[in-house]
PDB file of C-alpha atoms and ligand atoms in Angstrom:
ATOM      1  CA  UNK A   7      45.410  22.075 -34.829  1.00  0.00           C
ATOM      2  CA  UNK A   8      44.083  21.582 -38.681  1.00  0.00           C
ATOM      3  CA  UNK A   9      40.797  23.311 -38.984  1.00  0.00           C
ATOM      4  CA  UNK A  10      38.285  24.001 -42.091  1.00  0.00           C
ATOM      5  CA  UNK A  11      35.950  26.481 -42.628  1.00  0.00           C
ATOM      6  CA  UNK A  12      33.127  25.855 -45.033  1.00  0.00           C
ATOM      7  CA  UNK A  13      30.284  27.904 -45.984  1.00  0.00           C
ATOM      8  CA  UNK A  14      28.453  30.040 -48.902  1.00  0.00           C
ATOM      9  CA  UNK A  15      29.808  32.771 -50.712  1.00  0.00           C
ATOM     10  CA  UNK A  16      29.685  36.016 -48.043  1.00  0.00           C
ATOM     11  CA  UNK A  17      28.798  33.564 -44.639  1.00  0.00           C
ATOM     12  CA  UNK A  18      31.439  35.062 -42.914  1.00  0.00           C
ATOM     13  CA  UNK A  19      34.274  32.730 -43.559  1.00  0.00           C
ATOM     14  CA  UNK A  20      37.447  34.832 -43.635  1.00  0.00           C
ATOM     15  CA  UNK A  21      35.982  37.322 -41.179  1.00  0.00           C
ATOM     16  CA  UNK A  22      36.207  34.271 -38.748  1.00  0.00           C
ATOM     17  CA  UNK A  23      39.140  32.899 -39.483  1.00  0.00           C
ATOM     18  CA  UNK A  24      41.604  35.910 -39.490  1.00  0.00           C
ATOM     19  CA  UNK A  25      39.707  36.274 -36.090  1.00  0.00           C
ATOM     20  CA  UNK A  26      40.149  32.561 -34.962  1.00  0.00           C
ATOM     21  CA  UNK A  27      43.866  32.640 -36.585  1.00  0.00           C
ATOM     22  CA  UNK A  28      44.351  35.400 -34.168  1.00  0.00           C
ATOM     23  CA  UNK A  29      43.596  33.806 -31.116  1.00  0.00           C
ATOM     24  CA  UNK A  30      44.204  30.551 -31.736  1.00  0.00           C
ATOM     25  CA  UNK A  31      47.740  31.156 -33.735  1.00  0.00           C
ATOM     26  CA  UNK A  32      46.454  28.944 -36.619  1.00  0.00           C
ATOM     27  CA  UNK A  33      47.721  30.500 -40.189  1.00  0.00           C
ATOM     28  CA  UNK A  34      44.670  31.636 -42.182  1.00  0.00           C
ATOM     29  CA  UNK A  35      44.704  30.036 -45.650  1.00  0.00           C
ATOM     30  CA  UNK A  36      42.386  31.173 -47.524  1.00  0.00           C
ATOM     31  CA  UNK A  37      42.313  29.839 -50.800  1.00  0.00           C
ATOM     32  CA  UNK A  38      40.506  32.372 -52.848  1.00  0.00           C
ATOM     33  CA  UNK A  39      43.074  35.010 -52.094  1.00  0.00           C
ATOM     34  CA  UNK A  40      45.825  32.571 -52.757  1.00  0.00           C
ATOM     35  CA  UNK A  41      43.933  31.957 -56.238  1.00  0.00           C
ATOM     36  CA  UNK A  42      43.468  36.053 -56.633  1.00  0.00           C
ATOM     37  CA  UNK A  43      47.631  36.790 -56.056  1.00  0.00           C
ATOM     38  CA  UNK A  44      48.443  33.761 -58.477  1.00  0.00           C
ATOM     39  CA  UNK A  45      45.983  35.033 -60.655  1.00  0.00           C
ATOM     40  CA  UNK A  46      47.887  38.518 -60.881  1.00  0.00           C
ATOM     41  CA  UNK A  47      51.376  37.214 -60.535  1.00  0.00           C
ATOM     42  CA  UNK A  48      51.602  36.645 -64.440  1.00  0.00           C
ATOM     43  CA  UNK A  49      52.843  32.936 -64.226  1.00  0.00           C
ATOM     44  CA  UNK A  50      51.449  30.034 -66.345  1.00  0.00           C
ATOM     45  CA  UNK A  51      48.936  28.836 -63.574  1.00  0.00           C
ATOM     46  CA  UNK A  52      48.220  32.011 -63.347  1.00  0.00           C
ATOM     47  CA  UNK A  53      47.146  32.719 -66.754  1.00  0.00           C
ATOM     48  CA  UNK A  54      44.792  29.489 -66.358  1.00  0.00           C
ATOM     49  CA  UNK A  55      43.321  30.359 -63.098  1.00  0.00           C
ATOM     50  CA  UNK A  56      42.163  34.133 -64.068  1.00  0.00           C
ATOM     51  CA  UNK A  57      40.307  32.904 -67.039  1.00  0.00           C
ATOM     52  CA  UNK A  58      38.447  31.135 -64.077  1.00  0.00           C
ATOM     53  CA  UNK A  59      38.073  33.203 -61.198  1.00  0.00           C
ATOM     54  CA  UNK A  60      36.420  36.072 -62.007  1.00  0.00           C
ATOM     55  CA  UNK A  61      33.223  33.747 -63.358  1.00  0.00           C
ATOM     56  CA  UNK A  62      32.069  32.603 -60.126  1.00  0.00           C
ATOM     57  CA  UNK A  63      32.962  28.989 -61.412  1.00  0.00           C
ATOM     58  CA  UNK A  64      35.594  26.818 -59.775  1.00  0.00           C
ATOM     59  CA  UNK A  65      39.336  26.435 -60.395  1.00  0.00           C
ATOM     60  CA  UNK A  66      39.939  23.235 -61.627  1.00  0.00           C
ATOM     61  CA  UNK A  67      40.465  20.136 -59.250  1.00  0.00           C
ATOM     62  CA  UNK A  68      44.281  19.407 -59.900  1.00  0.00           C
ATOM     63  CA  UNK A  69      45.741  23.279 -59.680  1.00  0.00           C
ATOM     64  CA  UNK A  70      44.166  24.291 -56.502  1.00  0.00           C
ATOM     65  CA  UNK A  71      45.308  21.022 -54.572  1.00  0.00           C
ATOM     66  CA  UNK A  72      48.247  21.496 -55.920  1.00  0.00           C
ATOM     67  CA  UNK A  73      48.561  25.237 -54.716  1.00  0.00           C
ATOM     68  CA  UNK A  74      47.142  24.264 -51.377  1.00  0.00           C
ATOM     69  CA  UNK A  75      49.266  21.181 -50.669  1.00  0.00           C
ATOM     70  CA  UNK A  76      52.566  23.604 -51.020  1.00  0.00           C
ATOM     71  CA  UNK A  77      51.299  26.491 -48.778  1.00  0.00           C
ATOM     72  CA  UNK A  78      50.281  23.279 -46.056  1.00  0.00           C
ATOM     73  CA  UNK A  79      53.353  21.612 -46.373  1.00  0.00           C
ATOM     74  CA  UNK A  80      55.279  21.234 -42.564  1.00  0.00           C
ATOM     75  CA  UNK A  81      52.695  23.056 -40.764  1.00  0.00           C
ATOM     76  CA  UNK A  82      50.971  22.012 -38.215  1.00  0.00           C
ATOM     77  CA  UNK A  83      48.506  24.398 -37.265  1.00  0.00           C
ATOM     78  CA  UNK A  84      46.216  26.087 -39.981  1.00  0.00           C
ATOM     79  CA  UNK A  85      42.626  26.981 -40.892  1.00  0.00           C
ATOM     80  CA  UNK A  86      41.698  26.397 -44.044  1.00  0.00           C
ATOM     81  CA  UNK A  87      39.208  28.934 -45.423  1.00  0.00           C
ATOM     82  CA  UNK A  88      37.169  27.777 -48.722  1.00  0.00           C
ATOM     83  CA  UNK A  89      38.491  24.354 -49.103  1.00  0.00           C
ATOM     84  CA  UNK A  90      37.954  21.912 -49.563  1.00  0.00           C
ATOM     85  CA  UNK A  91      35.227  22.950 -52.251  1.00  0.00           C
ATOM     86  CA  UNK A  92      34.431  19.545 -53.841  1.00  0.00           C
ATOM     87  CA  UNK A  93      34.435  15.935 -53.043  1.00  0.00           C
ATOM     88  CA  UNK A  94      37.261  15.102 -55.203  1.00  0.00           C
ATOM     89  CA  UNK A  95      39.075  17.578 -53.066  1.00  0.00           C
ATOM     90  CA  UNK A  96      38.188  16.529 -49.938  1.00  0.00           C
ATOM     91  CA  UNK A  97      38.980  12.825 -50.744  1.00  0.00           C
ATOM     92  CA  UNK A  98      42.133  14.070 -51.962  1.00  0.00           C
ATOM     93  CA  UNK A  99      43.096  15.651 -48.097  1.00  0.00           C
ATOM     94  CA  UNK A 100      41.215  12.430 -46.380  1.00  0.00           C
ATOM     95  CA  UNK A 101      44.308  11.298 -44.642  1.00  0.00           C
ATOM     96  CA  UNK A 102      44.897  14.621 -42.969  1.00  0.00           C
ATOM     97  CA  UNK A 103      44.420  14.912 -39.503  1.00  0.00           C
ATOM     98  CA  UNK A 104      41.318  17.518 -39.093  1.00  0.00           C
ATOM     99  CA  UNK A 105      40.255  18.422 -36.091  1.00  0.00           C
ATOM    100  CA  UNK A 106      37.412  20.244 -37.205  1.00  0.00           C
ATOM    101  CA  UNK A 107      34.693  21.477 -39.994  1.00  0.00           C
ATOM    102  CA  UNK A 108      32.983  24.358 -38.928  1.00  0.00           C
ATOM    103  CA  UNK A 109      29.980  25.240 -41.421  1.00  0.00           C
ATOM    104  CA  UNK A 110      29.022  28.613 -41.440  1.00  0.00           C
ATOM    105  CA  UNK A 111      25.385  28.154 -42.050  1.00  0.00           C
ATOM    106  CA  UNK A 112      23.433  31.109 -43.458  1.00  0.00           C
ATOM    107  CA  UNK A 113      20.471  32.127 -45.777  1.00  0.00           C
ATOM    108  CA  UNK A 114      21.796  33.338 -49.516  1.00  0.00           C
ATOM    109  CA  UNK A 115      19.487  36.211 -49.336  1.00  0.00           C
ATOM    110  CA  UNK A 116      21.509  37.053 -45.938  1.00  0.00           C
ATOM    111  CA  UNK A 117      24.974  36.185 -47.474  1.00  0.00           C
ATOM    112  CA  UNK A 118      24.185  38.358 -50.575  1.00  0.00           C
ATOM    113  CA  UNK A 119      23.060  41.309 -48.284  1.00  0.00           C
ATOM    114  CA  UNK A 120      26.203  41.204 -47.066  1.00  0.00           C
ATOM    115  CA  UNK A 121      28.816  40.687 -50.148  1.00  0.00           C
ATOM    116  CA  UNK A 122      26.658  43.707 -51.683  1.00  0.00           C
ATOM    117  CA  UNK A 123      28.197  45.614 -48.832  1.00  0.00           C
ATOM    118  CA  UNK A 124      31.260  44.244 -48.688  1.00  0.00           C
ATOM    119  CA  UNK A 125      34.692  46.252 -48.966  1.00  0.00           C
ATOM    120  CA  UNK A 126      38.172  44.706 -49.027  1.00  0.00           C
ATOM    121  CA  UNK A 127      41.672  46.864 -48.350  1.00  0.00           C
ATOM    122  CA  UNK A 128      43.416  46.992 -52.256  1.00  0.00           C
ATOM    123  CA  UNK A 129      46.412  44.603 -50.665  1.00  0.00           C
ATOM    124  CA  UNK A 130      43.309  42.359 -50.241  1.00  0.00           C
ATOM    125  CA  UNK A 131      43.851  41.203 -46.859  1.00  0.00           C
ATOM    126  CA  UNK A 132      41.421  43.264 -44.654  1.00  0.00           C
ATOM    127  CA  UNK A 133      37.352  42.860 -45.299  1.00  0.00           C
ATOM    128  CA  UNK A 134      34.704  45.125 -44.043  1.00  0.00           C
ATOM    129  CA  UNK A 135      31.232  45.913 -44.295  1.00  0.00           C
ATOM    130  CA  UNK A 136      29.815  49.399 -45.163  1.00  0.00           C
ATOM    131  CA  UNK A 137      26.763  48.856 -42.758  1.00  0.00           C
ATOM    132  CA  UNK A 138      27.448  46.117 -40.319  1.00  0.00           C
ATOM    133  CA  UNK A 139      31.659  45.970 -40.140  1.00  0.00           C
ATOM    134  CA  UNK A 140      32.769  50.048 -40.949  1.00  0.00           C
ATOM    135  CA  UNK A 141      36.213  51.040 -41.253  1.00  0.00           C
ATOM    136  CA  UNK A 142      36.901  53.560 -39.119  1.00  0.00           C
ATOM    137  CA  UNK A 143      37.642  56.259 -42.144  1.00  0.00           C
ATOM    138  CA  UNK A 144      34.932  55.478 -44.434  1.00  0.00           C
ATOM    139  CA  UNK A 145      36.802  54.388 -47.761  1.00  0.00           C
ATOM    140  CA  UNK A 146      40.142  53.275 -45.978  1.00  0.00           C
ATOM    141  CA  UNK A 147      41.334  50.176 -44.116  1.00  0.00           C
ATOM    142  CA  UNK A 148      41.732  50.907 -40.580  1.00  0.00           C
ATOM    143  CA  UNK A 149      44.747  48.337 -40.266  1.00  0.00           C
ATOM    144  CA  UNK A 150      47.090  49.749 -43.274  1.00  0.00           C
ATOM    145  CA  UNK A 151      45.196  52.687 -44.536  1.00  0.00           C
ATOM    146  CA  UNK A 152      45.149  51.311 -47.759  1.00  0.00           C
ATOM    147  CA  UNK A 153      41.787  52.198 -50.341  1.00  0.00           C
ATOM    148  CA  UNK A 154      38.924  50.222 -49.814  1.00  0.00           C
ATOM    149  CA  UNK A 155      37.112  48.414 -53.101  1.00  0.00           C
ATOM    150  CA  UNK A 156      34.510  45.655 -54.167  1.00  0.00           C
ATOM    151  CA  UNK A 157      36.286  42.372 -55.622  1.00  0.00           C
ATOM    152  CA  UNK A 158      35.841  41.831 -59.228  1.00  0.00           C
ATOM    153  CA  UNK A 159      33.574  38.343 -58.008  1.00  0.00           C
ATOM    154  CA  UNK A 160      31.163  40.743 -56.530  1.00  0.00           C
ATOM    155  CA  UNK A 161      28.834  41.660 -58.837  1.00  0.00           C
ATOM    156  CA  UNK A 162      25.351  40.564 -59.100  1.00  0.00           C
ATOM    157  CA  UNK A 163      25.462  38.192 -61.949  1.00  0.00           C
ATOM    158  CA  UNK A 164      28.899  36.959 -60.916  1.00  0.00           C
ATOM    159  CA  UNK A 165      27.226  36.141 -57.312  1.00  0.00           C
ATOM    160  CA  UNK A 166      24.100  33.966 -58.291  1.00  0.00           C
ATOM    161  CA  UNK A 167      26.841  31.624 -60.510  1.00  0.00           C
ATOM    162  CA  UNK A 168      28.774  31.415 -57.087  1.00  0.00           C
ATOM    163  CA  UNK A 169      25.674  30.709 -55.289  1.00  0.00           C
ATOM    164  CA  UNK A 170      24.757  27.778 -57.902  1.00  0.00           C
ATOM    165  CA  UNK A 171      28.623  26.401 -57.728  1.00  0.00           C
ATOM    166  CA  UNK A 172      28.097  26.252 -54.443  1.00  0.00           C
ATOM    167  CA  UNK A 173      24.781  24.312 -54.159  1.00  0.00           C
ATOM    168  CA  UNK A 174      25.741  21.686 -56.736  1.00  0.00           C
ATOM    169  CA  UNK A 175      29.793  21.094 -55.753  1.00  0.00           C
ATOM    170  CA  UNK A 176      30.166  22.342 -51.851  1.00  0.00           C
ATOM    171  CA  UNK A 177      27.189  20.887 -50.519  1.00  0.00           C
ATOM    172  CA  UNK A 178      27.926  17.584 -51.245  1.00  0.00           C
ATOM    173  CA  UNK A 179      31.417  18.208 -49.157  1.00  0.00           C
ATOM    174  CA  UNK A 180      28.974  18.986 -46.019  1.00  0.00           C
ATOM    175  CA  UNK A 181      27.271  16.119 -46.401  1.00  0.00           C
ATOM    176  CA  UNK A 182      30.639  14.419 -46.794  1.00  0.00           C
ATOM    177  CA  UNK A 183      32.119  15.570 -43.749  1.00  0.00           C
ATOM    178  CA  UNK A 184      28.422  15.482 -41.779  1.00  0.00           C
ATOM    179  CA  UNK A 185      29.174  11.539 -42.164  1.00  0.00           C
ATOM    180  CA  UNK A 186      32.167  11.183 -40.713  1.00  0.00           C
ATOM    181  CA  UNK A 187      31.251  12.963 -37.620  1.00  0.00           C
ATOM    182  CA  UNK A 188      33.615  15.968 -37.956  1.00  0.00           C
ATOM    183  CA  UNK A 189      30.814  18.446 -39.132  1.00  0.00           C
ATOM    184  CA  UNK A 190      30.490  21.656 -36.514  1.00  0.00           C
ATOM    185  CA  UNK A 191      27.298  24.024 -37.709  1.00  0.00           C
ATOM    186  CA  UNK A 192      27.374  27.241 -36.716  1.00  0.00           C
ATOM    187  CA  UNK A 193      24.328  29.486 -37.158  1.00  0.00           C
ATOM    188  CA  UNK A 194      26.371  32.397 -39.467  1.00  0.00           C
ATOM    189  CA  UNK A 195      23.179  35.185 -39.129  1.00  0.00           C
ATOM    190  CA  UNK A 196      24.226  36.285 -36.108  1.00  0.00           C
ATOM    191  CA  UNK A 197      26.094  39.387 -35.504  1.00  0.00           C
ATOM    192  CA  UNK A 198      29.785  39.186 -36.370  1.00  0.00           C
ATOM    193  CA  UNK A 199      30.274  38.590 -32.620  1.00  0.00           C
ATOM    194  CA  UNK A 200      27.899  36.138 -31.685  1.00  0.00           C
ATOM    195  CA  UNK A 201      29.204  34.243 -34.481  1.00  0.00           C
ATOM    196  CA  UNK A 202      32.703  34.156 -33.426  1.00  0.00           C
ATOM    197  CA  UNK A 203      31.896  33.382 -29.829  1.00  0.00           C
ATOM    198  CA  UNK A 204      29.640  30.014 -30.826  1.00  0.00           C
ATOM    199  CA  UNK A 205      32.582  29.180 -33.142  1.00  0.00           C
ATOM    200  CA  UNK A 206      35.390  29.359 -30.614  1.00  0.00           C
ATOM    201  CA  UNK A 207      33.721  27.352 -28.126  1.00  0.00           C
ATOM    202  CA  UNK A 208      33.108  24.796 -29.773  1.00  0.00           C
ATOM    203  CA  UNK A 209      37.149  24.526 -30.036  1.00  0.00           C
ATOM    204  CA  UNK A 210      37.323  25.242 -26.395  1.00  0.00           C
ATOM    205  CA  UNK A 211      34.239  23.301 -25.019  1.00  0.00           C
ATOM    206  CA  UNK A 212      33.266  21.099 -27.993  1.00  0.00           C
ATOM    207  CA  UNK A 213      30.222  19.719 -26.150  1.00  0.00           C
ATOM    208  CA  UNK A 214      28.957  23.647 -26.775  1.00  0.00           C
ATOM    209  CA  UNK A 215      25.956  23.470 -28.667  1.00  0.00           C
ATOM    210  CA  UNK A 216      25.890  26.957 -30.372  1.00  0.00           C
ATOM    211  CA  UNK A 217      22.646  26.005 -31.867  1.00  0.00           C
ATOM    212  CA  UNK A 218      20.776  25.090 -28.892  1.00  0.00           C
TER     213      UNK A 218
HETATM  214  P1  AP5 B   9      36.478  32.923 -52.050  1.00  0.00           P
HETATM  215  O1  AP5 B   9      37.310  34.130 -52.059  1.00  0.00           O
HETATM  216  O2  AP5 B   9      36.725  31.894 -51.032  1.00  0.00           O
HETATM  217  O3  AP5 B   9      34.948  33.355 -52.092  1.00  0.00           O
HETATM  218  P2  AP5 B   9      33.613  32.707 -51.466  1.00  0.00           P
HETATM  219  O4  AP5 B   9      33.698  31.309 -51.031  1.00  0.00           O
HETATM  220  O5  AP5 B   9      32.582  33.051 -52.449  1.00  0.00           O
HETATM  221  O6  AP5 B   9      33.463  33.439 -50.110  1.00  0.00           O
HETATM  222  P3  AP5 B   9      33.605  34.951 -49.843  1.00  0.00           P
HETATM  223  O7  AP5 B   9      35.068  35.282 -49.693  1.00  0.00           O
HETATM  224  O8  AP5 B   9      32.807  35.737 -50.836  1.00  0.00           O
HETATM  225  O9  AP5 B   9      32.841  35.111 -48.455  1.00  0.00           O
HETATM  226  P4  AP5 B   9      33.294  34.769 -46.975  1.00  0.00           P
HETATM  227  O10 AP5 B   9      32.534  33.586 -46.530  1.00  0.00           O
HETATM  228  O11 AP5 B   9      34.782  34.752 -46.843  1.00  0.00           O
HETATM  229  O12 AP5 B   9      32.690  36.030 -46.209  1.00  0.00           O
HETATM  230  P5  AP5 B   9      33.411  37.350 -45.594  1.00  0.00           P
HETATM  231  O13 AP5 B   9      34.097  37.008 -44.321  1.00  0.00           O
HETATM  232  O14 AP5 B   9      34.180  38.072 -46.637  1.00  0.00           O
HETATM  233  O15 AP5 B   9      36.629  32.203 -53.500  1.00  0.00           O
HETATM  234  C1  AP5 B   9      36.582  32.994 -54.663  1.00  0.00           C
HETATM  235  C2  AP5 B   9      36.690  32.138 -55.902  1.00  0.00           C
HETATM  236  O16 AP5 B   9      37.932  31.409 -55.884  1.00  0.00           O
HETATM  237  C3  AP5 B   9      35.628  31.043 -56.070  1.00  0.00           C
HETATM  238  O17 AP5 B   9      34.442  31.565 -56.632  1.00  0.00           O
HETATM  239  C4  AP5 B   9      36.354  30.065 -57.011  1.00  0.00           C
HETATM  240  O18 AP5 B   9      36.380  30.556 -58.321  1.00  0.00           O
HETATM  241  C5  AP5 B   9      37.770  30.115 -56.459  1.00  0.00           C
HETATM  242  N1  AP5 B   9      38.012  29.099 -55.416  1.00  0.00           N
HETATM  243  C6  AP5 B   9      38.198  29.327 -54.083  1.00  0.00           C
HETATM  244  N2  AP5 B   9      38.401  28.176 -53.420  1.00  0.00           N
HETATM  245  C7  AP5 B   9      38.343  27.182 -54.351  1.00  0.00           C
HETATM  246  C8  AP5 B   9      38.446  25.772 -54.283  1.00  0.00           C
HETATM  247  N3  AP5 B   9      38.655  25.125 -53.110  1.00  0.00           N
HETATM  248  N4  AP5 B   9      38.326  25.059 -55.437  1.00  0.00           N
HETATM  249  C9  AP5 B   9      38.129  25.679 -56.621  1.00  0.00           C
HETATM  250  N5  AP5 B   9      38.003  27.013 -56.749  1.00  0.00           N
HETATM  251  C10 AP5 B   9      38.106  27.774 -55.621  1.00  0.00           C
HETATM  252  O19 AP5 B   9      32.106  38.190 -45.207  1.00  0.00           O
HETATM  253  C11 AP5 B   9      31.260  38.718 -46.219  1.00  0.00           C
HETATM  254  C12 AP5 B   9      30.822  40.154 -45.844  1.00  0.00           C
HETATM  255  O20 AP5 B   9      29.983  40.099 -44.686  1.00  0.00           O
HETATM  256  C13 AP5 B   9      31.985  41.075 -45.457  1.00  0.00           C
HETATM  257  O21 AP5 B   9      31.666  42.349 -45.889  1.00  0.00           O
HETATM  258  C14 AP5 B   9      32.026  41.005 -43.922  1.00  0.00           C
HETATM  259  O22 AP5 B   9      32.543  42.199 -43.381  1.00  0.00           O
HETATM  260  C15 AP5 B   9      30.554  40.815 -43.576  1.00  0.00           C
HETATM  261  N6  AP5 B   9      30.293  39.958 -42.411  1.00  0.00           N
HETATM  262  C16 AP5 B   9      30.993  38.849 -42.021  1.00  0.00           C
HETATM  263  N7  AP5 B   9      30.403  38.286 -40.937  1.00  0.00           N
HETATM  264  C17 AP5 B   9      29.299  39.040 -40.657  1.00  0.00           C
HETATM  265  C18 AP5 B   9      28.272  38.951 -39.665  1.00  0.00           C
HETATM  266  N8  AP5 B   9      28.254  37.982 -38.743  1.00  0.00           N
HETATM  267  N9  AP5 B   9      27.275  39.880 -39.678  1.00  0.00           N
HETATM  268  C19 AP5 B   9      27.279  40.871 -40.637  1.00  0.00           C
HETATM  269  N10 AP5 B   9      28.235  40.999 -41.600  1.00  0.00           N
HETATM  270  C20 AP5 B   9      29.221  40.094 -41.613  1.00  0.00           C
HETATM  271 MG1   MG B  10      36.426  34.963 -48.157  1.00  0.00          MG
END
């Protein structure tokens, strides 16, 4: 199964996907992280992706299909979390066979309530919240006991750019996908439960209507 996972900045897309990658045995791509350990692995893409990343802006068209078509290549079953993030990039995929585009669908002054809580484990794999998803031992991951921090992206300033990329770029790709049928919405202010319950019916029920 080929799945993607769209949304805004902090509505709850990797939380549901390492969840639904879980149960569903689907690797989770997501394709900011992917972007983040180029970023710090001191090649020449690299280079050109951190002067990027940390603005809220998006990577360039070209590098992050490229990046993305390597990591997919021979699988069969993944969840792709963040992209596509423009048109051009999901005209680029439009022969793949998708099963599914769940939209995570969520207020910004919600989503920015939570990324101003959010922690992530230093290995950058494990995301919590410091009121509505604690670790365990406040300050550490619960799953490798690594530090938590706040991602570099986080910041205030940083956050309204990603909320205005997002408007003018991703929202188109909604619309895109809304037309050819394959669009899933899934109301994203619910608790972290609720959310993953309406989402995983709809891949085990699909005439589910989370929404009512
Ligand atoms: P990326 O890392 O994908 O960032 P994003 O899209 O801004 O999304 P976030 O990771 O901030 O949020 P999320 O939806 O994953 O929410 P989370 O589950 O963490 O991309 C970063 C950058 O990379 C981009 O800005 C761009 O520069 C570049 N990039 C990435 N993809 C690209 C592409 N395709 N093309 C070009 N450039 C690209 O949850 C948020 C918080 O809320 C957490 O604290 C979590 O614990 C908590 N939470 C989750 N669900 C709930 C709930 N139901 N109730 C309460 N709290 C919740
Ligand atoms: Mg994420």
């Amino acid at each position: 199964m080929k799945l993607i996972l769209l949304g805004a900045p902090g509505s709850g897309k990797g939380t549901i996907a390492e969840k639904l990658a879980k149960e569903f045995q689907l690797q989770h791509i997501s394709v900011g992280e992917l972007l983040r350990q180029e970023a710090q692995s001191g090649s020449e893409m690299g280079r050109i992706i951190k002067q990027t990343l940390g603005t809220g802006k998006l990577i360039p068209d070209h590098l992050v299909i490229e990046i993305v078509r390597l990591v997919v290549k021979g699988k069969n079953n993944f969840i792709l979390d963040g992209f596509p993030r423009t048109v051009h990039q999901a005209k680029d995929i439009q022969d793949w066979p998708i099963a599914k585009v769940i939209y995570l669908k969520i207020t910004e002054e919600r989503a920015v309530e939570r990324i101003s809580g959010r922690r992530i484990c230093v290995k950058g794999t494990h995301t919590y919240h410091i009121k509505f998803i604690p670790s365990k031992k406040k300050g550490f991951c619960d799953i490798d006991g690594s530090k938590l921090i706040q991602r570099d992206d986080d910041r205030e300033e940083i956050v309204r750019e990603r909320f205005k990329v997002y408007a003018k770029k991703t929202k188109p790709v909604i619309d895109y996908y809304r037309e050819l049928g394959l669009l899933t919405t899934i109301n994203a202010a619910n608790s972290p439960e609720k959310v993953y319950q309406d989402t995983r019916k709809e891949l085990v029920e699909p005439s589910y209507q989370a929404n009512g």
